[in-house]
Amino acid sequence: MHTIVGLLFLFPYLWYQYQHWLEYKDRPVNEFVIMGYVAMAATTVAIISGSFLTYEAIFTSSITDVWKKIHLTSAFVLVASVIPHVGLIIIRDSKAVNKSETIQARKAGQKKYSFNSVYFLFYQFAVVGVLMFAYSSSHSDSVTVPDDYPYHEGLKSPFAPSLARTESGELIEAELLGGSESCGTSGCHSEIKEEWEASAHRYAASDPFFRKIQENMGKQKGAVASRYCAGCHDPIGLFAGSANLFSDKLTNNIGLDEGISCVSCHSMTEADVQGNADYAIASPERYIFELKDGKMAKLISDFLIRAYPEKHVDSYSRTFYKTSEYCGSCHKQYIDEDINNVGWVQLQNQYDQWRKSHWNDEENPFATLECRDCHMPLTASEDPARGDVHDLNRTADDKKHRSHRFLGGNQYVPKLLDLPNADKHVELIEKWLRGDYEIPEIQDQWVKGEAIPISVISPDSIQLGKELKMDVIITNKKAGHEFPTGPLDMMQSWIEITAEDQDGNILFSSGTLDEDHVIESGSFIFKAEPVDQYGNLIDRHNLWELVGVRYSRALYPGKTDYARYAIDITEENTTDIYITAKLQYRKFNQFLMNEVFTEIDDETAPVTTVSSDTHHVKVSR
């Protein structure tokens, strides 16, 4: 209304001001004239600054703070000068002794002018008030939980067994937590939206591997139990109450497509490191027409967000989003009696692994590397969200934002789902896994080189007929948590080692893949072997039956592990031996691909060489 009224009265006012100036420009200078010139100057500045702000709010991604301050200041100056300019004249004329028709007509005109001004101002406020009431009456942030809504046995939360919850305790419509596309099409956060599109957060619900495992859980434990997964993988579906009846999706289309959407992540009001999605969320107050279809509705809502961004910023930006505890609410998981019917068992726990590592210095935050420092590195930006005075070692005008790619270890699913810019995203993930991804702002703490370097330790020469010992050393140099991290019953990292003679003949090998993409028996593998209450191996990621782990091997931050190999050198023709060791990684082991993910077109998960080393041994006689 402010903008519309301002634009409607712009040209009529300019015409009036010009005529008024022509009439009084030759009059003697007095206090009335001085205040008039001040008012005219303030109005001119207000018009110019208001026009720039209107243009920016319509055609750019954000308004300029300087123009906003100029506009506000000129408005106050205008009010402070117009009131005495007009008021003093009215007071003067009211006290005039002259009873002539001219004076009386002037008084009548002043009275009518004053009344009409107040009336019109009141009318504008009334219109705005009616529109506000109409909008608020038709707008609801929550949906009452239906009487027939199925709860998890023995638990009162409509979202249990997940610990996620809404502040109101009610459901939230999926539309209120979705709409990530609009964050980019508005022209505001297009860079961040592009990064998010191929990220693990985006496909958290549509990941075909997750969908298959959740489907199996729903069949075996019931749809309500699958809410355990939804708190982290599908918050939109969870809070909309979509997992209350069993279906193939166990969610809604918005949740399926957006996974952890912009709004669902930026609407959290508190988070606890207990894990299992122990966070609270509040439905953000949306701008008028923000959820409506149509070009005009989007034009108005985008204009309002840019012109009046304070509410938008307050709704979606909180200081605790910058903490590792915020990430820990989901990146720490456990199974308890509500799921396995037995008792509590710790699952993946990146948060505590980081918290107890050398990367976390509780006495010196400047020496600490938080989750965001590595997984959300700074990137050059034109985004309105660039700059951050609340982030350590940053300023309000650093022209950077934190990347929303959330680079990690999934170099498979983005291409499998053919997500936007998947090739680029996977390329960056592989650089990340190898340690080639440079982060300048933490270069003094996050040393250069391979993330998980591997080294071959062996003698430089050996006598024919002797035993050649080969030690392979692996060090977790850069990861802020265990390597590999995540569900170790699904993913695999292993040592592939070969020893060849001078002619390329294989003298020894371990960790190679057979024609069916299975790692040969006896290889050194980082993995976990969880079991159910009967001692059976959990080999289909059926975590709802898990009660313990019979074997687990991973590499803690800063720690080293090794594998030892030995071969007898007996071939008479051998003069040189070339040893090559590789640390290999893939997201899904082949057994799962064969037994569980039969609907996946690809026959195997891609393998990334995280690091490698070679060593030359001379054979003497």
XYZ file of C-alpha atoms in Angstrom:
621
model
C 0.000 0.000 0.000
C 2.857 2.347 0.846
C 4.451 1.785 -2.558
C 1.162 2.000 -4.487
C 0.094 5.252 -2.798
C 3.569 6.681 -3.260
C 3.595 5.921 -6.993
C 0.024 7.194 -7.533
C 0.758 10.534 -5.906
C 4.247 10.954 -7.339
C 3.425 12.966 -10.450
C 0.446 14.912 -8.996
C 2.704 15.973 -6.124
C 5.525 17.042 -8.446
C 3.090 19.198 -10.441
C 1.710 20.749 -7.247
C 5.172 21.375 -5.824
C 6.277 23.116 -9.005
C 3.198 25.376 -9.048
C 3.590 26.106 -5.324
C 7.221 27.073 -5.819
C 6.367 29.393 -8.728
C 3.820 31.168 -6.545
C 6.087 31.726 -3.540
C 9.619 31.901 -4.985
C 9.625 35.716 -5.032
C 8.130 36.146 -1.552
C 10.310 37.501 1.303
C 12.238 34.845 3.193
C 10.764 33.997 6.607
C 10.379 31.006 8.852
C 7.463 29.635 6.777
C 9.427 29.826 3.540
C 12.533 28.252 5.096
C 10.540 25.298 6.447
C 8.877 24.975 3.047
C 12.210 24.696 1.262
C 13.384 22.120 3.828
C 10.207 20.114 3.254
C 10.615 20.350 -0.522
C 14.216 19.151 -0.328
C 13.285 16.256 1.999
C 10.414 15.275 -0.300
C 12.716 15.308 -3.325
C 15.208 13.039 -1.546
C 12.371 10.755 -0.414
C 11.059 10.513 -3.986
C 14.471 9.725 -5.467
C 15.426 7.178 -2.792
C 11.943 5.624 -2.825
C 12.106 5.248 -6.607
C 15.482 3.510 -6.370
C 14.208 1.185 -3.639
C 11.115 0.333 -5.688
C 13.259 -0.418 -8.717
C 15.639 -2.599 -6.674
C 12.783 -4.491 -5.009
C 11.247 -5.318 -8.399
C 14.255 -5.908 -10.628
C 17.191 -6.869 -8.363
C 17.810 -9.420 -5.616
C 17.866 -6.984 -2.681
C 17.525 -3.356 -1.742
C 20.528 -1.202 -0.883
C 20.827 -0.460 2.800
C 22.164 3.045 2.161
C 19.138 3.994 0.041
C 16.843 2.590 2.705
C 18.458 4.723 5.415
C 18.322 7.801 3.171
C 14.635 7.145 2.475
C 13.780 6.756 6.156
C 15.806 9.795 7.198
C 14.232 11.988 4.530
C 10.773 10.842 5.646
C 11.432 11.944 9.216
C 12.851 15.257 8.030
C 9.790 15.722 5.820
C 7.371 15.180 8.687
C 9.419 17.415 10.998
C 9.381 20.255 8.453
C 5.869 19.955 6.981
C 4.077 20.025 10.338
C 5.509 23.405 11.389
C 5.388 24.712 7.799
C 1.628 24.117 7.545
C 0.762 24.177 11.247
C 2.309 27.573 11.979
C 0.382 29.123 9.072
C -2.881 27.637 10.343
C -2.178 28.908 13.860
C -1.301 32.340 12.503
C -4.473 32.587 10.437
C -6.660 31.331 13.283
C -5.427 34.204 15.432
C -5.915 36.814 12.718
C -8.104 39.755 13.732
C -9.004 40.439 10.101
C -12.569 39.178 9.422
C -12.459 39.653 5.653
C -13.940 37.117 3.264
C -10.475 36.200 2.048
C -9.281 35.306 5.542
C -12.489 33.432 6.327
C -12.275 31.520 3.058
C -8.665 30.634 3.836
C -9.651 29.367 7.301
C -12.420 27.272 5.769
C -10.020 25.844 3.241
C -7.473 25.051 5.927
C -10.113 23.316 7.991
C -11.296 21.278 5.016
C -7.710 20.417 4.063
C -6.917 19.253 7.603
C -10.083 17.174 7.842
C -9.540 15.536 4.440
C -5.891 14.767 5.233
C -6.804 13.043 8.501
C -9.755 11.285 6.835
C -7.615 10.003 3.947
C -4.850 8.863 6.305
C -7.402 7.038 8.451
C -8.906 5.489 5.312
C -5.519 4.118 4.252
C -4.901 2.599 7.686
C -8.409 1.091 7.632
C -7.827 -0.524 4.235
C -4.505 -1.991 5.391
C -6.127 -3.218 8.607
C -8.968 -4.938 6.740
C -6.508 -6.594 4.334
C -4.316 -7.773 7.232
C -7.343 -9.231 9.025
C -8.572 -10.949 5.859
C -5.127 -12.447 5.222
C -4.568 -13.648 8.791
C -8.075 -15.161 8.938
C -7.446 -17.263 5.853
C -3.907 -18.217 6.829
C -2.998 -20.961 9.297
C 0.475 -22.159 10.203
C -0.584 -25.500 11.619
C -3.080 -28.299 11.111
C -4.799 -30.003 14.016
C -3.862 -33.659 14.400
C -6.905 -35.729 13.291
C -8.705 -37.825 15.883
C -7.944 -41.027 13.984
C -4.257 -40.210 13.539
C -2.169 -43.327 14.359
C 0.494 -42.846 17.034
C 3.490 -45.055 17.671
C 2.654 -47.516 20.404
C 3.132 -45.994 23.861
C 4.317 -42.598 22.554
C 2.257 -39.402 22.504
C 4.110 -37.378 19.900
C 2.504 -37.477 16.439
C 6.028 -37.653 15.028
C 7.422 -40.468 17.206
C 9.522 -42.560 17.204
C 11.487 -39.663 15.703
C 12.334 -37.009 18.284
C 11.536 -34.228 15.811
C 8.608 -32.025 16.803
C 6.789 -28.840 15.954
C 6.578 -25.997 18.450
C 2.781 -26.093 18.295
C 2.586 -29.874 18.619
C 0.365 -29.858 15.529
C 0.992 -30.825 11.925
C 2.311 -28.401 9.308
C 1.089 -28.352 5.726
C 3.709 -29.587 3.277
C 3.402 -26.412 1.170
C 4.617 -24.308 4.105
C 7.866 -26.274 4.384
C 8.504 -26.719 0.660
C 8.945 -24.320 -2.206
C 12.735 -24.383 -2.384
C 12.510 -23.680 -6.102
C 11.186 -20.193 -5.371
C 14.331 -19.343 -3.411
C 16.191 -19.522 -6.712
C 13.584 -18.300 -9.200
C 13.128 -15.143 -7.128
C 16.625 -14.175 -8.217
C 17.724 -13.887 -4.590
C 19.335 -17.194 -3.575
C 19.850 -18.738 -7.005
C 23.500 -19.580 -6.241
C 22.652 -21.373 -2.996
C 19.665 -23.124 -4.559
C 21.881 -24.416 -7.384
C 24.331 -25.823 -4.842
C 21.541 -27.467 -2.850
C 19.892 -29.083 -5.889
C 22.407 -31.933 -6.153
C 23.251 -32.170 -2.451
C 22.544 -35.095 -0.139
C 20.139 -32.864 1.775
C 18.022 -32.362 -1.335
C 17.714 -36.054 -2.241
C 17.507 -37.276 1.353
C 13.947 -38.538 0.760
C 14.165 -39.477 -2.927
C 17.386 -41.480 -2.590
C 16.302 -44.860 -4.056
C 18.381 -46.741 -1.499
C 16.708 -44.913 1.373
C 13.298 -45.439 -0.197
C 13.837 -49.185 -0.513
C 15.057 -49.592 3.049
C 12.220 -47.439 4.403
C 9.761 -49.520 2.376
C 11.141 -52.705 3.928
C 10.857 -51.156 7.381
C 7.259 -50.152 6.690
C 6.362 -53.659 5.580
C 7.957 -55.263 8.612
C 7.309 -52.728 11.370
C 4.414 -50.693 10.006
C 4.213 -47.236 8.482
C 4.265 -45.450 11.841
C 7.691 -46.893 12.680
C 9.141 -45.385 9.498
C 8.781 -41.926 11.074
C 12.015 -42.817 12.838
C 13.798 -42.268 9.518
C 11.666 -39.342 8.363
C 12.838 -36.925 11.056
C 16.164 -36.567 9.255
C 15.429 -37.836 5.749
C 11.928 -36.505 5.122
C 10.918 -33.742 7.562
C 8.263 -32.348 5.187
C 6.481 -35.684 4.960
C 6.839 -36.247 8.705
C 5.414 -32.893 9.807
C 2.609 -33.051 7.243
C 1.537 -36.401 8.738
C 2.061 -38.244 5.466
C 3.458 -41.434 7.003
C 0.272 -42.300 8.879
C -0.993 -44.904 6.386
C 1.157 -47.373 4.564
C 1.851 -46.514 0.946
C 4.680 -46.988 -1.491
C 5.912 -43.457 -0.805
C 5.358 -43.032 2.952
C 5.514 -39.300 2.228
C 4.011 -36.640 -0.040
C 5.269 -35.381 -3.388
C 6.781 -32.199 -1.925
C 8.720 -34.106 0.709
C 9.788 -36.710 -1.826
C 11.153 -34.093 -4.208
C 12.759 -31.659 -1.768
C 13.997 -33.868 1.061
C 15.571 -31.465 3.525
C 14.258 -28.287 1.957
C 15.473 -24.736 2.471
C 12.550 -23.937 4.772
C 12.607 -27.175 6.791
C 16.273 -26.626 7.634
C 16.000 -22.885 8.259
C 12.862 -23.131 10.401
C 14.436 -25.040 13.280
C 14.117 -23.155 16.546
C 16.157 -25.480 18.760
C 18.271 -28.594 18.427
C 19.719 -31.117 20.862
C 22.715 -33.408 20.353
C 20.844 -36.411 21.678
C 20.409 -37.191 18.004
C 17.611 -38.956 16.140
C 16.338 -35.621 14.807
C 15.968 -34.120 18.270
C 14.961 -30.670 17.068
C 11.956 -28.359 17.113
C 10.576 -26.576 14.100
C 8.163 -23.668 13.720
C 6.244 -22.934 10.571
C 7.640 -19.645 9.284
C 5.324 -16.714 8.690
C 5.086 -16.408 4.922
C 4.719 -13.163 3.012
C 1.370 -12.461 1.367
C 0.880 -14.372 -1.919
C 4.171 -16.223 -1.327
C 2.447 -19.598 -1.675
C 0.055 -18.556 -4.432
C 0.449 -19.570 -8.065
C 0.716 -17.041 -10.860
C 3.187 -14.461 -12.091
C 1.501 -11.506 -10.373
C 1.383 -13.275 -6.988
C 5.070 -14.142 -7.256
C 5.957 -10.617 -8.380
C 4.220 -9.134 -5.321
C 5.618 -11.602 -2.800
C 9.175 -11.321 -4.170
C 8.852 -7.523 -4.149
C 7.763 -7.529 -0.506
C 10.539 -9.888 0.589
C 13.149 -7.638 -1.013
C 11.570 -4.363 0.083
C 10.942 -5.505 3.667
C 13.488 -8.309 4.282
C 13.668 -8.032 8.087
C 10.907 -10.580 8.727
C 12.409 -12.931 6.161
C 15.838 -12.741 7.797
C 14.437 -13.150 11.318
C 12.433 -16.206 10.239
C 15.246 -18.063 8.509
C 18.487 -17.025 10.187
C 19.487 -17.993 13.716
C 22.921 -17.939 15.292
C 22.812 -21.577 16.415
C 22.633 -22.664 12.758
C 26.379 -22.010 12.686
C 27.134 -24.549 15.420
C 28.079 -28.201 15.152
C 25.317 -28.943 17.655
C 22.820 -27.904 15.009
C 24.227 -30.567 12.675
C 24.459 -33.060 15.526
C 20.698 -33.240 15.947
C 20.613 -35.491 12.869
C 24.218 -36.576 12.387
C 24.033 -38.721 15.497
C 21.710 -41.702 15.646
C 20.759 -44.591 17.838
C 18.266 -47.431 18.015
C 16.255 -47.968 21.180
C 13.526 -50.246 22.486
C 10.819 -48.372 20.579
C 12.401 -49.647 17.370
C 14.247 -52.931 18.058
C 12.092 -54.055 21.042
C 15.295 -54.771 22.991
C 17.273 -51.702 24.048
C 19.544 -48.793 23.223
C 22.332 -49.147 20.621
C 24.520 -46.356 19.232
C 24.605 -45.994 15.452
C 26.638 -43.546 13.365
C 27.742 -40.576 15.439
C 29.705 -37.958 13.553
C 28.977 -35.297 16.169
C 30.634 -36.969 19.175
C 33.508 -38.228 17.057
C 34.199 -34.607 16.108
C 33.572 -33.332 19.655
C 36.161 -35.678 21.136
C 38.715 -35.141 18.390
C 41.636 -32.725 18.110
C 39.569 -30.575 15.743
C 37.461 -29.340 18.663
C 39.196 -27.026 21.116
C 36.623 -26.151 23.785
C 38.880 -23.493 25.300
C 39.651 -21.704 22.049
C 36.865 -21.412 19.458
C 39.288 -19.811 16.991
C 41.323 -23.029 16.979
C 38.245 -25.197 16.445
C 37.064 -26.414 13.068
C 33.265 -26.737 13.099
C 31.236 -28.881 10.711
C 30.440 -25.858 8.537
C 34.123 -24.927 8.152
C 34.801 -28.081 6.148
C 31.439 -29.114 4.720
C 30.199 -25.587 3.968
C 33.326 -23.760 2.774
C 33.098 -20.102 1.802
C 32.481 -19.376 -1.853
C 32.503 -16.110 -3.786
C 28.964 -14.823 -3.947
C 26.539 -12.214 -5.228
C 23.837 -13.694 -3.037
C 21.988 -11.328 -0.654
C 23.041 -13.719 2.126
C 26.723 -12.990 1.518
C 28.726 -11.710 4.472
C 28.140 -12.639 8.101
C 29.254 -10.713 11.184
C 28.132 -13.560 13.461
C 30.485 -16.100 11.897
C 34.039 -16.369 13.231
C 36.682 -14.620 11.136
C 34.098 -13.121 8.782
C 32.695 -9.676 8.055
C 29.429 -8.275 6.763
C 30.959 -7.401 3.394
C 33.230 -10.398 2.677
C 31.186 -11.097 -0.487
C 30.986 -14.809 0.275
C 28.385 -17.302 1.413
C 28.738 -20.797 2.815
C 28.333 -23.477 0.182
C 25.150 -25.538 0.453
C 26.538 -28.522 -1.430
C 27.380 -30.233 1.893
C 30.143 -32.204 0.209
C 30.670 -35.609 1.766
C 30.981 -39.172 0.559
C 28.103 -39.820 -1.827
C 29.515 -39.770 -5.319
C 26.804 -42.082 -6.688
C 23.202 -40.949 -6.108
C 23.350 -37.454 -7.735
C 24.102 -39.014 -11.128
C 21.781 -41.939 -10.507
C 18.878 -39.499 -10.019
C 20.126 -37.257 -12.832
C 19.989 -34.215 -10.576
C 20.861 -30.748 -11.924
C 24.612 -30.202 -12.240
C 25.218 -33.744 -10.970
C 28.439 -34.136 -12.955
C 29.969 -31.042 -11.397
C 28.751 -32.048 -7.931
C 30.226 -35.547 -8.157
C 33.488 -34.145 -9.480
C 33.727 -31.921 -6.405
C 32.886 -34.845 -4.105
C 35.728 -36.898 -5.571
C 38.107 -33.976 -5.113
C 36.816 -33.751 -1.557
C 37.417 -37.456 -0.874
C 40.957 -37.217 -2.214
C 41.705 -34.057 -0.236
C 42.236 -31.953 -3.365
C 39.456 -29.545 -2.469
C 41.135 -26.436 -1.088
C 39.525 -24.297 1.611
C 41.626 -21.117 1.919
C 40.010 -19.829 5.104
C 41.172 -22.878 7.098
C 44.418 -23.624 5.273
C 46.437 -23.053 8.456
C 44.494 -25.800 10.242
C 43.416 -28.129 7.452
C 46.758 -29.075 5.990
C 47.300 -29.572 2.285
C 47.485 -32.969 0.667
C 45.466 -36.152 0.749
C 42.622 -36.417 3.227
C 43.405 -40.045 4.114
C 46.953 -40.655 2.867
C 48.200 -44.174 2.309
C 51.873 -45.195 2.386
C 53.725 -48.370 1.430
C 56.521 -49.294 3.830
C 58.864 -51.908 2.414
C 62.619 -52.436 1.970
C 64.205 -50.877 -1.094
C 65.887 -54.132 -1.974
C 65.515 -57.812 -1.192
C 67.436 -60.968 -1.924
C 65.885 -63.568 -4.196
C 64.354 -66.395 -2.134
C 63.579 -64.162 0.829
C 60.201 -62.994 2.159
C 59.168 -59.463 1.155
C 57.186 -57.707 3.857
C 54.872 -54.886 2.797
C 53.205 -52.653 5.372
C 50.468 -50.280 4.251
C 49.912 -47.308 6.564
C 46.685 -45.275 6.485
C 46.173 -42.028 8.437
C 43.019 -40.011 8.969
C 44.597 -36.642 8.310
C 41.667 -34.366 7.472
C 38.309 -35.931 8.332
C 36.656 -34.406 11.385
C 35.146 -37.767 12.294
C 35.837 -41.407 11.589
C 36.707 -42.520 8.092
C 34.678 -43.893 6.543
C 31.693 -42.420 8.320
C 28.020 -43.204 8.082
C 26.326 -46.598 7.905
C 29.369 -48.863 7.734
C 27.202 -51.895 7.011
C 26.380 -50.255 3.647
C 29.494 -48.450 2.491
C 32.963 -49.868 2.001
C 36.510 -48.579 2.075
C 39.347 -51.004 1.589
C 43.006 -51.445 0.645
C 43.753 -52.645 -2.827
C 47.389 -53.700 -3.170
C 49.279 -55.260 -6.043
C 52.901 -56.287 -6.497
C 54.108 -56.630 -10.095
C 57.457 -57.652 -11.562
C 59.356 -55.683 -14.188
C 57.276 -57.283 -16.954
C 53.894 -56.467 -15.391
C 53.232 -59.963 -14.082
C 51.139 -59.964 -10.874
C 53.123 -61.491 -8.016
C 50.592 -60.646 -5.322
C 47.253 -58.875 -4.984
C 44.646 -58.198 -2.350
C 41.513 -56.069 -2.344
C 40.784 -56.382 -6.037
C 37.233 -56.701 -7.380
C 36.115 -59.825 -9.204
C 33.948 -59.758 -12.330
C 30.856 -59.432 -10.122
C 32.315 -56.321 -8.411
C 32.802 -58.167 -5.114
C 35.929 -57.546 -3.032
C 38.035 -60.688 -2.801
C 37.951 -62.583 0.477
C 40.558 -61.749 3.117
C 40.985 -58.111 2.077
C 41.536 -55.297 4.548
C 38.161 -53.510 4.799
C 36.830 -50.706 6.960
C 33.304 -51.835 7.826
C 30.851 -52.757 10.561
C 28.973 -55.995 11.151
C 25.835 -55.321 13.207
C 23.728 -58.222 14.499
C 20.159 -58.841 15.635
C 19.106 -60.318 18.971
C 19.658 -63.822 17.626
C 23.205 -63.119 16.489
C 22.290 -62.949 12.806
C 24.160 -60.468 10.652
C 22.333 -57.262 9.759
C 23.301 -57.276 6.095
C 20.343 -55.503 4.451
C 20.500 -52.313 6.512
C 17.549 -53.626 8.505
C 18.557 -51.469 11.474
C 15.191 -51.878 13.201
C 16.411 -55.369 14.220
C 19.872 -54.264 15.365
C 20.913 -54.864 18.981
C 24.713 -54.730 18.773
C 27.844 -54.914 16.613
C 30.149 -57.905 16.456
C 32.872 -56.153 14.462
C 33.664 -52.573 13.533
C 36.708 -50.958 12.005
C 37.098 -47.304 11.067
C 39.777 -44.650 11.364
C 39.386 -42.094 14.156
C 40.425 -38.445 13.443
C 44.200 -38.078 13.513
C 44.790 -41.804 14.028
C 46.667 -44.377 11.963
C 45.929 -47.982 11.044
C 47.948 -50.462 9.010
C 47.797 -53.715 7.092
C 50.707 -56.143 6.716
C 51.362 -58.351 3.728
C 54.195 -60.730 2.841
C 55.208 -62.720 -0.218
C 58.076 -65.074 -1.013
C 60.257 -63.906 -3.895
C 61.107 -67.121 -5.746
C 60.853 -66.394 -9.473
C 64.352 -66.478 -11.003
C 63.486 -63.880 -13.645
C 62.366 -61.271 -11.109
C 64.654 -58.236 -11.014
C 62.282 -55.479 -9.908
C 59.052 -55.349 -7.924
C 56.587 -52.466 -8.107
C 54.142 -52.244 -5.207
C 50.996 -50.148 -5.585
C 48.559 -49.582 -2.737
C 45.242 -47.765 -3.072
C 42.642 -46.742 -0.516
C 39.362 -47.405 -2.320
C 35.872 -46.214 -1.424
C 32.342 -46.883 -2.624
C 28.994 -45.866 -1.176
C 27.285 -49.266 -1.339
C 28.708 -52.739 -1.058
C 27.873 -55.182 -3.802
C 25.852 -57.556 -1.636
C 23.345 -54.792 -0.896
C 23.231 -53.881 -4.565
C 22.479 -57.503 -5.465
C 20.076 -58.394 -2.656
C 18.242 -55.197 -1.735
C 18.546 -52.607 -4.481
C 17.447 -54.843 -7.318
C 15.409 -52.036 -8.897
C 18.521 -49.919 -9.468
C 19.545 -49.986 -13.124
C 23.266 -49.654 -12.388
C 24.852 -52.943 -11.462
C 27.432 -51.513 -9.094
C 28.384 -48.395 -7.189
C 31.314 -46.366 -8.552
C 34.674 -46.686 -6.815
C 36.797 -43.649 -5.922
C 40.503 -43.954 -5.212
C 40.928 -41.826 -2.090
C 44.732 -42.069 -2.055
C 47.517 -44.197 -3.468
C 51.240 -44.871 -3.108
C 53.863 -46.853 -4.967
C 57.168 -48.379 -3.944
C 60.002 -49.895 -5.988
C 61.922 -52.887 -4.643
C 65.134 -54.089 -6.282
C 65.689 -57.866 -6.265
C 69.299 -58.975 -5.824
C 71.080 -62.302 -5.886
